[in-house]
C-alpha positions as YAML, in Angstrom:
chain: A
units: angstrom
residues:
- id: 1
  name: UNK
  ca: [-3.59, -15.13, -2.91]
- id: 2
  name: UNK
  ca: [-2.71, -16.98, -6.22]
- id: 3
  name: UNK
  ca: [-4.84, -19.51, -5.05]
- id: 4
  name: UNK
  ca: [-8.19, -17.43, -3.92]
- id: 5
  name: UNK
  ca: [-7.82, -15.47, -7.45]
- id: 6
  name: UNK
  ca: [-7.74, -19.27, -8.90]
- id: 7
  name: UNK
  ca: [-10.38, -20.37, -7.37]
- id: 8
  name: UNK
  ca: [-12.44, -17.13, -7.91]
- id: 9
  name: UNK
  ca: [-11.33, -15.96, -11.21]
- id: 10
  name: UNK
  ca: [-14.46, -13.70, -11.70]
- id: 11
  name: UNK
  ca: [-13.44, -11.69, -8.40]
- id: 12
  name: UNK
  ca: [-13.79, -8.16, -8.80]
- id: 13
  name: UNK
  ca: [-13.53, -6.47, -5.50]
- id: 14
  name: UNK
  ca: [-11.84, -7.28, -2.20]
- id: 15
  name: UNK
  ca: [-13.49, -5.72, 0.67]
- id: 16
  name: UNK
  ca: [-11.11, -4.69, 3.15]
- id: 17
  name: UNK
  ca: [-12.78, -4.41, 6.61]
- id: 18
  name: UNK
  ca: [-10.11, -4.93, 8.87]
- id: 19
  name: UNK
  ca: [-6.33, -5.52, 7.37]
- id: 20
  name: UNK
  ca: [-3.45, -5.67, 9.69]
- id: 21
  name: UNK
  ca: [-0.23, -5.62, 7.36]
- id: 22
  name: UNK
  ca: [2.61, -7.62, 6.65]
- id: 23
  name: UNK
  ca: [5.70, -8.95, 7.73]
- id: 24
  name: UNK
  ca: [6.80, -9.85, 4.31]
- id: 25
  name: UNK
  ca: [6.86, -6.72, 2.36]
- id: 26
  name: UNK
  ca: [8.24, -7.94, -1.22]
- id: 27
  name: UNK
  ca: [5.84, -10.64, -1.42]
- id: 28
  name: UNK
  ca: [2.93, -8.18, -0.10]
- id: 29
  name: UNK
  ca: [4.11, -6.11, -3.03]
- id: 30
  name: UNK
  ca: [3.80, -8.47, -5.68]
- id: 31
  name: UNK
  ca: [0.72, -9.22, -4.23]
- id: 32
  name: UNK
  ca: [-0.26, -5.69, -4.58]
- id: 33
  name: UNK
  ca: [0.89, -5.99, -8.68]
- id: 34
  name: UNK
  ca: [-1.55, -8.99, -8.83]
- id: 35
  name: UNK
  ca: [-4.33, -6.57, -7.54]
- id: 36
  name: UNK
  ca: [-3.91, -4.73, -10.35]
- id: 37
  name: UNK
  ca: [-3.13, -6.99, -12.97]
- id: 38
  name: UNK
  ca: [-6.09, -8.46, -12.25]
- id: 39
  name: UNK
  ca: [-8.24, -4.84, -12.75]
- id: 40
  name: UNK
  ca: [-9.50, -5.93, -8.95]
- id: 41
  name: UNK
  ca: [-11.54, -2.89, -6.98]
- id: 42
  name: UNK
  ca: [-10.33, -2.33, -3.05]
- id: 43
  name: UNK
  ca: [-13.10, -1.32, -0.94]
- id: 44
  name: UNK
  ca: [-12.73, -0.44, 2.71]
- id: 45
  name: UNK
  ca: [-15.95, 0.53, 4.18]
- id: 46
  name: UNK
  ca: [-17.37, 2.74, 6.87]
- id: 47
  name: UNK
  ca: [-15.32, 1.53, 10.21]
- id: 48
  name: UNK
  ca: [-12.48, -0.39, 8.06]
- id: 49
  name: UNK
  ca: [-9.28, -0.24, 8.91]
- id: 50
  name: UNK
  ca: [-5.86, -0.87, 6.72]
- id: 51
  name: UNK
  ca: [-2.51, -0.42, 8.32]
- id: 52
  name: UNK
  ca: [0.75, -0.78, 7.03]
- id: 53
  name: UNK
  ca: [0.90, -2.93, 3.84]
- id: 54
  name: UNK
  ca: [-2.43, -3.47, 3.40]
- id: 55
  name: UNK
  ca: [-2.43, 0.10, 2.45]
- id: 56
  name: UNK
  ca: [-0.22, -0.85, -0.43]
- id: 57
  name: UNK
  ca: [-2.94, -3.52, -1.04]
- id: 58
  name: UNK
  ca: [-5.74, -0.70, -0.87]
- id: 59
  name: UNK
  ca: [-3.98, 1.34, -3.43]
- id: 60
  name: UNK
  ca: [-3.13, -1.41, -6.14]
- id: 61
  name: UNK
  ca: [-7.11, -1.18, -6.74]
- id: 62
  name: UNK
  ca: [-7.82, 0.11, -10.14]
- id: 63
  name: UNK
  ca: [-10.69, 1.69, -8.27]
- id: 64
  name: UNK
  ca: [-10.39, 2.18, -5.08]
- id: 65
  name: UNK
  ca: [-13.14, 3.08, -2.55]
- id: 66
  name: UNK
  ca: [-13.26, 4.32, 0.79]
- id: 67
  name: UNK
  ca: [-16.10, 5.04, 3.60]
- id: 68
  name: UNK
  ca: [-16.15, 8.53, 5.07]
- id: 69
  name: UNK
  ca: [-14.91, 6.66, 8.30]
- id: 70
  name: UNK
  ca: [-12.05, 4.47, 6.52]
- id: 71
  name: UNK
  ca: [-8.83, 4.91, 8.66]
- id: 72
  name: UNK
  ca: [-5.31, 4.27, 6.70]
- id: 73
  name: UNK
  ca: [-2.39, 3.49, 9.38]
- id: 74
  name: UNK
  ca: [0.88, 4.49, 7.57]
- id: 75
  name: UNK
  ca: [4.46, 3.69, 9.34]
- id: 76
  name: UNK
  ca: [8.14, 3.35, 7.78]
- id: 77
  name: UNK
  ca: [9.38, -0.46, 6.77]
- id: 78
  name: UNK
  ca: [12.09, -2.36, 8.76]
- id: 79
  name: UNK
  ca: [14.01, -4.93, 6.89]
- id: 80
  name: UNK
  ca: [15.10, -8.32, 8.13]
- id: 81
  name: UNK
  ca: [18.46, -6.68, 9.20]
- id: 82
  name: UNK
  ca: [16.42, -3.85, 11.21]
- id: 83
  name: UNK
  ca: [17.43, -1.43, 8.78]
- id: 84
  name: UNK
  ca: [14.73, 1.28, 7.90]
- id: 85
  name: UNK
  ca: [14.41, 3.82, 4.55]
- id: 86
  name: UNK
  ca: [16.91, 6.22, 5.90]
- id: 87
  name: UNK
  ca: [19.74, 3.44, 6.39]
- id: 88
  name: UNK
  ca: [19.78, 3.35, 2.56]
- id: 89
  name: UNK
  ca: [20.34, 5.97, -0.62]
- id: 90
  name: UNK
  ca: [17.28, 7.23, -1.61]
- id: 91
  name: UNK
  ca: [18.48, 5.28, -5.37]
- id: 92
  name: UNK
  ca: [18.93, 2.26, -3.55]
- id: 93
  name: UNK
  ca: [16.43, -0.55, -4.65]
- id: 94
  name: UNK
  ca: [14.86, -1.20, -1.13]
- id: 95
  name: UNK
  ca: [13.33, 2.91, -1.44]
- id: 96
  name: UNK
  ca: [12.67, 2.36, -5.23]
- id: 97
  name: UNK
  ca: [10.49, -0.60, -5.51]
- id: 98
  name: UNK
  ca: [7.81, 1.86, -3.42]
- id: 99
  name: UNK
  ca: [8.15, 4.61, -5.65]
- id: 100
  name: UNK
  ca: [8.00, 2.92, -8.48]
- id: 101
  name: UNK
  ca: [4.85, 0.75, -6.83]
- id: 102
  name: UNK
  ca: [3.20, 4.20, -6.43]
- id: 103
  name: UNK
  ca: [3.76, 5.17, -9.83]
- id: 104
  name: UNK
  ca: [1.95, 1.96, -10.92]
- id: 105
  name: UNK
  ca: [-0.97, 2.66, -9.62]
- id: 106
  name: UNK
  ca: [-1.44, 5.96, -10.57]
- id: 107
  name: UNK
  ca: [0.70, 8.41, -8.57]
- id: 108
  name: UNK
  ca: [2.83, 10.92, -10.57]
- id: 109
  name: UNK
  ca: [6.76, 11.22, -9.29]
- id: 110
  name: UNK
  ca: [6.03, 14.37, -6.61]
- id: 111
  name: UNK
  ca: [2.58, 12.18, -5.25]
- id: 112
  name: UNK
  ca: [4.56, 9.51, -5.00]
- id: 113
  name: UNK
  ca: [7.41, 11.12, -3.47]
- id: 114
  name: UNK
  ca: [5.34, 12.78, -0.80]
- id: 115
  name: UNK
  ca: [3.78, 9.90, -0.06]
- id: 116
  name: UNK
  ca: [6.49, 7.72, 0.80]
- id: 117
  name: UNK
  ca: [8.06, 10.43, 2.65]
- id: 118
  name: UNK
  ca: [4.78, 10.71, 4.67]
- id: 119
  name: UNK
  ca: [4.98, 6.98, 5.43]
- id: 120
  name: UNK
  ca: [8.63, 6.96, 6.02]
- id: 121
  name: UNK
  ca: [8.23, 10.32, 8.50]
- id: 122
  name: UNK
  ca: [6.58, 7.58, 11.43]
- id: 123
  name: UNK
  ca: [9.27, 5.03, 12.57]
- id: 124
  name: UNK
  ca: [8.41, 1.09, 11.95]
- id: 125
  name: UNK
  ca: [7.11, 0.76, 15.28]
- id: 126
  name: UNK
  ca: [4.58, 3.36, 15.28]
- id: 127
  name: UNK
  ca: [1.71, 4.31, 13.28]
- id: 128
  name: UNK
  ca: [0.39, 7.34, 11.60]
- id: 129
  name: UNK
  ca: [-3.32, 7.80, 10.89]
- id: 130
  name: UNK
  ca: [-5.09, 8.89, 8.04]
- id: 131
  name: UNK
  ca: [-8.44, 9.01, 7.02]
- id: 132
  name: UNK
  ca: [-10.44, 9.20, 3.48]
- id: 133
  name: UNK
  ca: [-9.56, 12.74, 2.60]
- id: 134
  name: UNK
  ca: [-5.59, 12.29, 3.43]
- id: 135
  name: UNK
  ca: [-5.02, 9.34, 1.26]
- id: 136
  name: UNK
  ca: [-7.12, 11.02, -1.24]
- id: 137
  name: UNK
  ca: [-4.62, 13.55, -1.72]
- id: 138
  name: UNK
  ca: [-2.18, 11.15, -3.31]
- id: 139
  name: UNK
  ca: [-4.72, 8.95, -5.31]
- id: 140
  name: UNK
  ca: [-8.30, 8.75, -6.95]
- id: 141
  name: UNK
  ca: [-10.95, 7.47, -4.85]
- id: 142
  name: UNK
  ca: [-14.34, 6.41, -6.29]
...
């Protein structure tokens, strides 16, 4: 990603059409910081479709923008170990970075509360759904 934003420093959007996830979530997070660092706009149009970190990608967009028929797939993380949200303290580090990622980009503390409980109420290997109007209950959309 450091590379593409190097080699198009004038990129504004990223268009996000059909975005699978991640198996690394740390780096997809910092990733996610770059997004908006970089003031970059996240796009998913009509028939996209971003699952499990690339929603954290999605919502690092300064603006973010969604077709009516955008579909969000949220699910709780599994660490290398295969140890999920609820194996830790809800103060330990591995549940904080996410709240304080949703903070960043524009959540207040119950939003961003709710919304990783949301994500966190569908075990790792599984998949919740949500369209336009659900993840536009926890963020701006343009």
């Amino acid at each position: 990603f450091k590379a593409l934003l190097r080699d198009f420093p004038s990129l504004k959007q990223i268009d996000m059409i059909d975005c699978p996830g991640t198996d690394d979530d740390e780096e997809n997070l910092a990733i996610a910081r770059l997004i908006r660092a970089r003031g970059i706009t996240t796009h998913v149009p009509d028939g996209g479709s971003v699952r499990s970190g690339g929603v954290e990608l999605f919502l690092a967009g300064v603006e973010r923008k969604a077709g009516a028929s955008a579909e969000f797939a949220v699910h709780s993380w599994r660490d290398e170990d295969g140890l999920q949200p609820d194996d830790y303290a809800e103060d330990d580090p591995a549940n904080q970075r996410y709240l304080q990622f949703y903070r960043l980009v524009g959540m207040d503390d119950t939003k961003a509360k709710a919304f990783y409980a949301l994500t966190n109420s569908v075990p790792a290997d599984d998949a919740l759904f949500l369209g336009r109007s659900d993840i536009a209950r926890y963020v701006t959309l343009n």
